[in-house]
Coordinates of C-alpha atoms and ligand atoms in Angstrom, one line a residue:
X1108 CA 34.9 -13.5 -28.4
X1109 CA 33.1 -13.4 -25.1
X1110 CA 35.9 -11.5 -23.4
X1111 CA 35.1 -8.2 -25.2
X1112 CA 32.0 -7.8 -23.0
X1113 CA 32.1 -6.1 -19.6
X1114 CA 29.2 -7.1 -17.4
X1115 CA 27.8 -4.6 -14.9
X1116 CA 25.8 -6.4 -12.2
X1117 CA 24.0 -5.3 -9.1
X1118 CA 24.8 -7.3 -6.0
X1119 CA 23.2 -7.4 -2.5
X1120 CA 25.4 -5.5 -0.1
X1121 CA 23.1 -5.6 3.0
X1122 CA 19.7 -7.2 3.8
X1123 CA 17.1 -4.4 3.6
X1124 CA 14.9 -3.5 6.5
X1125 CA 11.5 -2.5 5.1
X1126 CA 11.9 -0.6 1.8
X1127 CA 15.2 -1.5 0.0
X1128 CA 17.6 1.5 0.1
X1129 CA 20.3 2.3 -2.5
X1130 CA 22.9 1.5 0.1
X1131 CA 21.7 -2.2 0.2
X1132 CA 23.2 -2.7 -3.3
X1133 CA 26.5 -2.3 -5.0
X1134 CA 27.4 -2.3 -8.7
X1135 CA 30.3 -4.4 -10.0
X1136 CA 31.9 -4.6 -13.4
X1137 CA 33.6 -7.7 -14.7
X1138 CA 34.9 -9.0 -18.0
X1139 CA 32.7 -11.8 -19.3
X1140 CA 34.5 -15.2 -19.2
X1141 CA 34.6 -17.4 -22.3
X1142 CA 31.6 -19.7 -22.4
X1143 CA 31.7 -23.3 -21.1
X1144 CA 29.9 -26.1 -23.0
X1145 CA 26.1 -25.8 -22.8
X1146 CA 26.2 -22.1 -21.9
X1147 CA 24.7 -19.1 -23.6
X1148 CA 25.7 -15.4 -23.4
X1149 CA 22.7 -13.1 -23.4
X1150 CA 22.6 -9.3 -23.6
X1151 CA 20.0 -8.4 -21.1
X1152 CA 17.3 -6.2 -22.7
X1153 CA 14.4 -5.8 -20.2
X1154 CA 13.9 -6.9 -16.6
X1155 CA 10.6 -7.7 -14.9
X1156 CA 10.4 -5.8 -11.6
X1157 CA 8.5 -8.3 -9.4
X1158 CA 7.4 -8.3 -5.8
X1159 CA 9.2 -11.6 -5.2
X1160 CA 12.5 -9.8 -5.7
X1161 CA 11.9 -8.0 -2.4
X1162 CA 11.3 -11.4 -0.7
X1163 CA 14.5 -13.0 -2.0
X1164 CA 16.5 -10.2 -0.4
X1165 CA 15.6 -11.6 3.0
X1166 CA 17.1 -14.8 4.5
X1167 CA 14.9 -17.9 4.4
X1168 CA 12.7 -16.7 1.4
X1169 CA 10.3 -19.2 -0.2
X1170 CA 12.0 -18.4 -3.5
X1171 CA 15.7 -18.9 -3.2
X1172 CA 17.3 -16.1 -1.1
X1173 CA 20.1 -14.0 -2.7
X1174 CA 23.4 -14.4 -0.8
X1175 CA 25.2 -11.3 0.4
X1176 CA 27.5 -10.4 -2.5
X1177 CA 25.3 -12.3 -5.0
X1178 CA 23.7 -10.9 -8.1
X1179 CA 20.1 -9.8 -7.4
X1180 CA 17.5 -12.2 -8.9
X1181 CA 15.3 -11.0 -11.7
X1182 CA 13.5 -12.5 -14.6
X1183 CA 14.1 -10.9 -18.0
X1184 CA 14.3 -11.0 -21.7
X1185 CA 17.4 -10.6 -23.8
X1186 CA 19.2 -11.3 -27.0
X1187 CA 21.6 -14.1 -27.5
X1188 CA 25.2 -12.9 -28.3
X1189 CA 27.0 -16.2 -28.2
X1190 CA 25.9 -19.8 -27.8
X1191 CA 27.5 -23.2 -27.1
X1192 CA 24.3 -25.1 -28.1
X1193 CA 22.7 -25.5 -31.5
X1194 CA 19.2 -24.7 -30.5
X1195 CA 20.0 -21.1 -29.6
X1196 CA 21.9 -18.8 -32.1
X1197 CA 23.0 -15.2 -31.9
X1198 CA 20.1 -12.9 -32.5
X1199 CA 17.5 -15.1 -30.8
X1200 CA 15.4 -13.5 -28.1
X1201 CA 15.2 -15.5 -24.9
X1202 CA 13.4 -15.4 -21.5
X1203 CA 14.9 -16.6 -18.3
X1204 CA 16.4 -15.8 -14.9
X1205 CA 18.8 -13.2 -16.3
X1206 CA 19.4 -11.4 -13.1
X1207 CA 20.1 -7.7 -12.4
X1208 CA 23.0 -7.3 -14.9
X1209 CA 23.8 -6.3 -18.4
X1210 CA 25.1 -9.6 -19.7
X1211 CA 24.1 -13.0 -18.4
X1212 CA 26.0 -16.3 -19.0
X1213 CA 23.5 -19.0 -18.3
X1214 CA 23.0 -22.7 -19.0
X1215 CA 20.9 -23.0 -22.2
X1216 CA 18.5 -25.3 -20.2
X1217 CA 17.3 -22.2 -18.1
X1218 CA 16.4 -20.2 -21.2
X1219 CA 13.3 -20.2 -23.4
X1220 CA 13.5 -19.1 -27.0
X1221 CA 10.8 -16.5 -27.8
X1222 CA 8.7 -16.0 -30.8
X1223 CA 8.8 -12.3 -31.4
X1224 CA 7.1 -12.3 -34.8
X1225 CA 3.7 -11.3 -33.2
X1226 CA 4.5 -9.6 -29.9
X1227 CA 7.4 -7.6 -28.6
X1228 CA 9.9 -9.5 -26.3
X1229 CA 8.6 -7.4 -23.3
X1230 CA 5.1 -9.0 -23.7
X1231 CA 6.7 -12.3 -22.3
X1232 CA 7.2 -10.4 -19.0
X1233 CA 3.8 -8.7 -19.0
X1234 CA 0.7 -9.9 -20.8
X1235 CA 2.2 -13.4 -21.4
X1236 CA 4.6 -13.3 -18.5
X1237 CA 4.7 -15.9 -15.8
X1238 CA 4.6 -13.4 -13.0
X1239 CA 1.9 -11.3 -14.6
X1240 CA -0.6 -12.6 -17.2
X1241 CA -0.2 -16.3 -16.2
X1242 CA -0.5 -15.5 -12.5
X1243 CA -3.7 -13.6 -13.1
X1244 CA -5.0 -16.3 -15.4
X1245 CA -4.7 -19.2 -12.9
X1246 CA -5.8 -17.0 -10.0
X1247 CA -9.0 -16.0 -11.8
X1248 CA -10.0 -19.2 -13.7
X1249 CA -8.7 -21.9 -11.4
X1250 CA -8.2 -20.7 -7.8
X1251 CA -11.0 -18.1 -7.9
X1252 CA -13.1 -20.1 -10.4
X1253 CA -14.9 -16.9 -11.4
X1254 CA -18.2 -17.7 -13.0
X1255 CA -20.9 -15.6 -14.9
X1256 CA -22.7 -13.3 -12.5
X1257 CA -20.0 -13.1 -9.9
X1258 CA -19.1 -9.8 -8.1
X1259 CA -15.3 -9.8 -8.2
X1260 CA -13.0 -7.5 -6.2
X1261 CA -9.3 -7.1 -7.1
X1262 CA -6.8 -5.4 -4.8
X1263 CA -3.6 -3.9 -6.2
X1264 CA -5.8 -3.5 -9.2
X1265 CA -3.8 -0.9 -11.1
X1266 CA -0.6 -2.9 -11.0
X1267 CA 0.6 -5.7 -13.3
X1268 CA -1.2 -8.8 -12.0
X1269 CA -4.2 -6.9 -10.7
X1270 CA -4.9 -5.0 -13.9
X1271 CA -4.9 -8.3 -15.9
X1272 CA -6.9 -10.1 -13.2
X1273 CA -9.8 -7.6 -13.4
X1274 CA -10.0 -7.9 -17.1
X1275 CA -9.9 -11.7 -17.0
X1276 CA -12.7 -11.6 -14.4
X1277 CA -14.8 -9.7 -17.0
X1278 CA -13.9 -12.2 -19.7
X1279 CA -15.0 -15.0 -17.3
X1280 CA -18.4 -13.4 -17.1
X1281 CA -18.3 -11.4 -13.8
X1282 CA -21.2 -9.1 -13.6
X1283 CA -19.4 -6.5 -11.5
X1284 CA -15.6 -6.0 -11.4
X1285 CA -14.3 -3.7 -8.6
X1286 CA -10.7 -2.6 -8.3
X1287 CA -9.0 -1.3 -5.2
X1288 CA -6.0 1.0 -5.8
X1289 CA -4.3 4.0 -4.4
X1290 CA -5.1 7.5 -5.7
X1291 CA -7.6 9.1 -8.1
X1292 CA -5.4 8.6 -11.2
X1293 CA -5.3 4.9 -10.7
X1294 CA -9.1 4.8 -10.0
X1295 CA -9.7 6.6 -13.3
X1296 CA -7.3 4.3 -15.1
X1297 CA -9.3 1.2 -13.9
X1298 CA -12.7 2.5 -14.9
X1299 CA -11.8 4.6 -18.0
X1300 CA -9.1 2.5 -19.6
X1301 CA -9.6 -1.0 -18.4
X1302 CA -13.3 -1.1 -18.1
X1303 CA -13.7 -2.0 -14.4
X1304 CA -17.2 -1.1 -13.1
X1305 CA -16.0 0.6 -10.0
X1306 CA -12.7 1.7 -8.5
X1307 CA -12.1 2.3 -4.8
X1308 CA -9.3 4.6 -3.9
X1309 CA -8.1 3.1 -0.7
X1310 CA -5.9 6.1 0.1
X1311 CA -8.8 8.6 0.1
X1312 CA -12.0 6.5 0.6
X1313 CA -13.5 4.2 3.3
X1314 CA -13.1 0.8 1.6
X1315 CA -15.7 -0.9 3.7
X1316 CA -18.3 1.8 3.2
X1317 CA -17.7 1.9 -0.6
X1318 CA -17.9 -1.9 -0.9
X1319 CA -21.3 -2.0 0.8
X1320 CA -22.4 0.6 -1.7
X1321 CA -21.0 -1.0 -4.9
X1322 CA -21.5 -4.7 -3.9
X1323 CA -24.6 -4.7 -1.7
X1324 CA -25.2 -8.4 -2.3
X1325 CA -21.7 -9.3 -1.3
X1326 CA -18.4 -10.2 -2.9
X1327 CA -18.2 -13.6 -4.6
X1328 CA -14.5 -13.6 -5.5
X1329 CA -11.7 -11.5 -4.0
X1330 CA -8.3 -11.6 -5.9
X1331 CA -5.9 -10.3 -3.3
X1332 CA -2.5 -8.9 -4.0
X1333 CA -2.0 -6.8 -0.9
X1334 CA -3.4 -8.4 2.3
X1335 CA -3.6 -6.3 5.5
X1336 CA -6.5 -3.9 6.1
X1337 CA -7.8 -4.2 2.6
X1338 CA -8.2 -7.9 2.8
X1339 CA -10.0 -7.4 6.2
X1340 CA -12.4 -4.9 4.7
X1341 CA -13.3 -7.2 1.8
X1342 CA -13.8 -10.2 4.2
X1343 CA -16.5 -8.1 6.0
X1344 CA -18.4 -8.0 2.8
X1345 CA -18.1 -11.5 1.3
X1346 CA -21.2 -13.4 0.1
X1347 CA -22.1 -17.0 1.0
X1348 CA -19.7 -19.4 -0.8
X1349 CA -17.1 -16.7 -1.6
X1350 CA -13.6 -17.6 -2.8
X1351 CA -10.7 -15.5 -1.6
X1352 CA -7.6 -15.9 -3.8
X1353 CA -4.4 -15.2 -2.0
X1354 CA -2.1 -14.2 -4.8
X1355 CA 0.2 -12.0 -2.8
X1356 CA 0.5 -9.5 0.1
X1357 CA 2.3 -6.3 -0.8
X1358 CA 1.5 -4.8 2.6
X1359 CA 3.5 -7.5 4.3
X1360 CA 6.7 -8.1 2.2
X1361 CA 8.8 -5.6 4.2
X1362 CA 8.1 -7.4 7.5
X1363 CA 8.1 -11.1 6.6
X1364 CA 9.1 -12.1 10.1
X1365 CA 5.9 -10.4 11.5
X1366 CA 3.2 -11.0 8.9
X1367 CA -0.2 -9.9 10.1
X1368 CA -3.0 -12.3 9.2
X1369 CA -6.6 -11.3 8.6
X1370 CA -8.5 -10.2 11.6
X1371 CA -11.8 -11.0 9.9
X1372 CA -11.1 -14.6 9.0
X1373 CA -14.1 -16.0 10.9
X1374 CA -16.3 -14.5 8.1
X1375 CA -15.1 -17.5 6.1
X1376 CA -16.8 -19.8 8.6
X1377 CA -20.0 -17.7 8.9
X1378 CA -20.4 -17.5 5.1
X1379 CA -19.2 -21.0 4.1
X1380 CA -16.4 -19.5 2.2
X1381 CA -12.8 -20.5 1.4
X1382 CA -9.4 -18.8 1.1
X1383 CA -6.9 -20.4 -1.1
X1384 CA -3.4 -19.4 -2.0
X1385 CA -1.3 -20.4 -5.0
X1386 CA 2.1 -19.9 -6.7
X1387 CA 1.9 -19.6 -10.4
X1388 CA 4.6 -22.4 -10.7
X1389 CA 2.0 -24.8 -9.3
X1390 CA 0.4 -24.6 -12.7
X1391 CA 3.6 -25.0 -14.7
X1392 CA 2.3 -27.9 -16.8
X1393 CA -0.5 -25.6 -18.1
X1394 CA 1.5 -22.5 -19.1
X1395 CA 1.0 -23.2 -22.8
X1396 CA -2.8 -23.2 -22.5
X1397 CA -2.7 -19.9 -20.5
X1398 CA -0.3 -18.2 -23.0
X1399 CA -2.5 -19.2 -25.9
X1400 CA -5.7 -17.8 -24.3
X1401 CA -4.0 -14.6 -23.1
X1402 CA -2.5 -14.1 -26.6
X1403 CA -5.9 -14.4 -28.2
X1404 CA -7.4 -11.8 -25.9
X1405 CA -4.5 -9.5 -26.4
X1406 CA -4.9 -9.9 -30.2
X1407 CA -8.7 -9.2 -30.2
X1408 CA -8.3 -6.2 -27.8
X1409 CA -10.2 -7.7 -24.9
X1410 CA -7.0 -7.6 -22.8
X1411 CA -4.9 -4.4 -22.5
X1412 CA -1.6 -4.3 -20.6
X1413 CA 0.0 -1.0 -20.0
X1414 CA 3.8 -1.1 -19.5
X1415 CA 5.7 1.4 -17.3
X1416 CA 9.3 1.3 -18.3
X1417 CA 12.2 2.7 -16.3
X1418 CA 15.7 2.9 -17.7
X1419 CA 19.2 1.8 -16.7
X1420 CA 20.5 -0.8 -14.4
X1421 CA 21.4 1.8 -11.8
X1422 CA 17.7 2.7 -11.5
X1423 CA 17.0 -0.9 -10.3
X1424 CA 16.7 0.0 -6.5
X1425 CA 14.5 3.0 -7.2
X1426 CA 12.3 0.9 -9.6
X1427 CA 12.0 -1.9 -7.0
X1428 CA 10.8 0.7 -4.4
X1429 CA 8.2 1.9 -6.9
X1430 CA 6.3 -1.4 -6.5
X1431 CA 5.7 -0.5 -2.9
X1432 CA 5.1 3.2 -3.3
X1433 CA 2.8 2.7 -6.2
X1434 CA 4.3 5.1 -8.8
X1435 CA 3.4 3.0 -11.8
X1436 CA 0.4 1.8 -13.7
X1437 CA 0.3 -1.7 -15.1
X1438 CA 3.5 -3.8 -15.7
X1439 CA 6.7 -2.4 -14.2
X1440 CA 9.7 -3.0 -16.4
X1441 CA 13.4 -1.9 -16.4
X1442 CA 15.1 -1.4 -19.7
X1443 CA 18.7 -2.3 -19.3
X1444 CA 20.2 -2.1 -22.8
Ligands
NAP2234 N1 1.1 -16.1 -6.5 C1 2.0 -16.0 -7.4 O1 2.5 -16.9 -8.1 C2 2.4 -14.6 -7.8 C3 3.2 -14.3 -9.0 C4 3.5 -13.0 -9.3 C5 3.0 -11.9 -8.4 N2 2.3 -12.3 -7.3 C6 1.9 -11.2 -6.4 O2 1.1 -10.3 -7.1 C7 1.0 -9.1 -6.4 C8 1.2 -8.0 -7.4 O3 2.5 -8.1 -8.0 P1 2.8 -7.2 -9.3 O4 4.2 -7.6 -9.8 O5 1.7 -7.2 -10.2 O6 3.0 -5.7 -8.6 P2 2.1 -4.4 -9.0 O7 0.7 -4.7 -8.6 O8 2.5 -4.0 -10.3 O9 2.7 -3.4 -7.9 C9 2.4 -3.6 -6.6 C10 1.2 -2.6 -6.2 O10 0.8 -2.9 -4.9 C11 0.3 -1.7 -4.3 N3 0.7 -1.7 -2.9 C12 2.0 -1.6 -2.5 N4 2.1 -1.6 -1.2 C13 0.8 -1.6 -0.8 C14 0.1 -1.6 0.5 N5 0.8 -1.5 1.6 N6 -1.2 -1.6 0.6 C15 -2.0 -1.6 -0.6 N7 -1.4 -1.7 -1.8 C16 -0.1 -1.7 -1.9 C17 0.8 -0.5 -5.2 O11 -0.4 0.0 -5.8 P3 -1.2 1.3 -5.1 O12 -0.6 2.5 -5.7 O13 -2.6 1.0 -5.6 O14 -1.0 1.2 -3.7 C18 1.6 -1.2 -6.2 O15 1.4 -0.6 -7.5 C19 2.2 -9.2 -5.4 O16 1.6 -9.4 -4.1 C20 3.0 -10.3 -5.8 O17 3.6 -11.0 -4.8 C21 2.0 -13.5 -7.0

């Protein structure tokens, strides 16, 4: 019976200013209601801690904003406990918009059944995840159109999307892959563990000077996750016909009413280059193709995705802050059960 479960959920108590504070959230416990037709009860296993979560805490978000008092949005994987539809049965693992809570009652139409015979459920949030592997795949192969011989720069390179994007650039035939990340540990991670050619530690090095050193002929593709000064530094160094992929802008998400655009955008005109943004959902009809390709590279060891797992729903606010303070390597996940 569904009513034996008590759901603990995290709701938005106040709209954050800058970095989300613990006091912006509240935790509520409620007995799970019996399921209506078409619904499924899922025990939430692991949540994907994504940058878009910060943006939906603001009013007027591109992704649907969370209402005050509403459960905070999050994608996740979990195990079916009860189901009112024949295509999902107890024990199945599913992916969907589970939210920041321990038990999710959702329409079956919002859930995808996972094949966990080859990879762990968490891989559907990381390597094969829409907001990680798939985002990197379409950014590198479609928007950036990386081709053999390109010099590719990735910002936010030691994070989830960035770490995959750099490795995919190599698979696409890039001659030089340069990652920009904060701190010596992340720089070493990029070069020693992920096989980037060069890492620039933007917290301790002059990004413009290092780029001139490691990409003297210019940058052909920039996969940008952070915006701000780092994007400007790379624009100074682009080659003729460069492609700047706007995947995200970590440096701007705490101040969405006052986003700072690139100072150096005229370099695009001088060097016949283009800047193009995308949302992974624009490529929804091709997710199967991307998943198959990523799964193959994961299987043959050409793609490595490190997971950083925090524990407990109550750690959600601190884990979300970690995205902005940079305390993780690779894919940031929160284990809930
Ligand atoms: N277009 C799409 O459809 C799509 C889908 C998913 C994600 N994204 C975007 O992809 C980007 C990365 O997301 P993710 O989930 O993979 O996060 P992540 O890279 O795992 O974590 C974010 C990283 O950004 C860096 N960072 C934070 N604030 C910064 C600042 N002010 N300046 C420079 N670097 C900063 C931190 O690394 P350091 O320690 O190196 O500073 C942090 O590790 C985000 O911009 C996100 O919005 C886009």
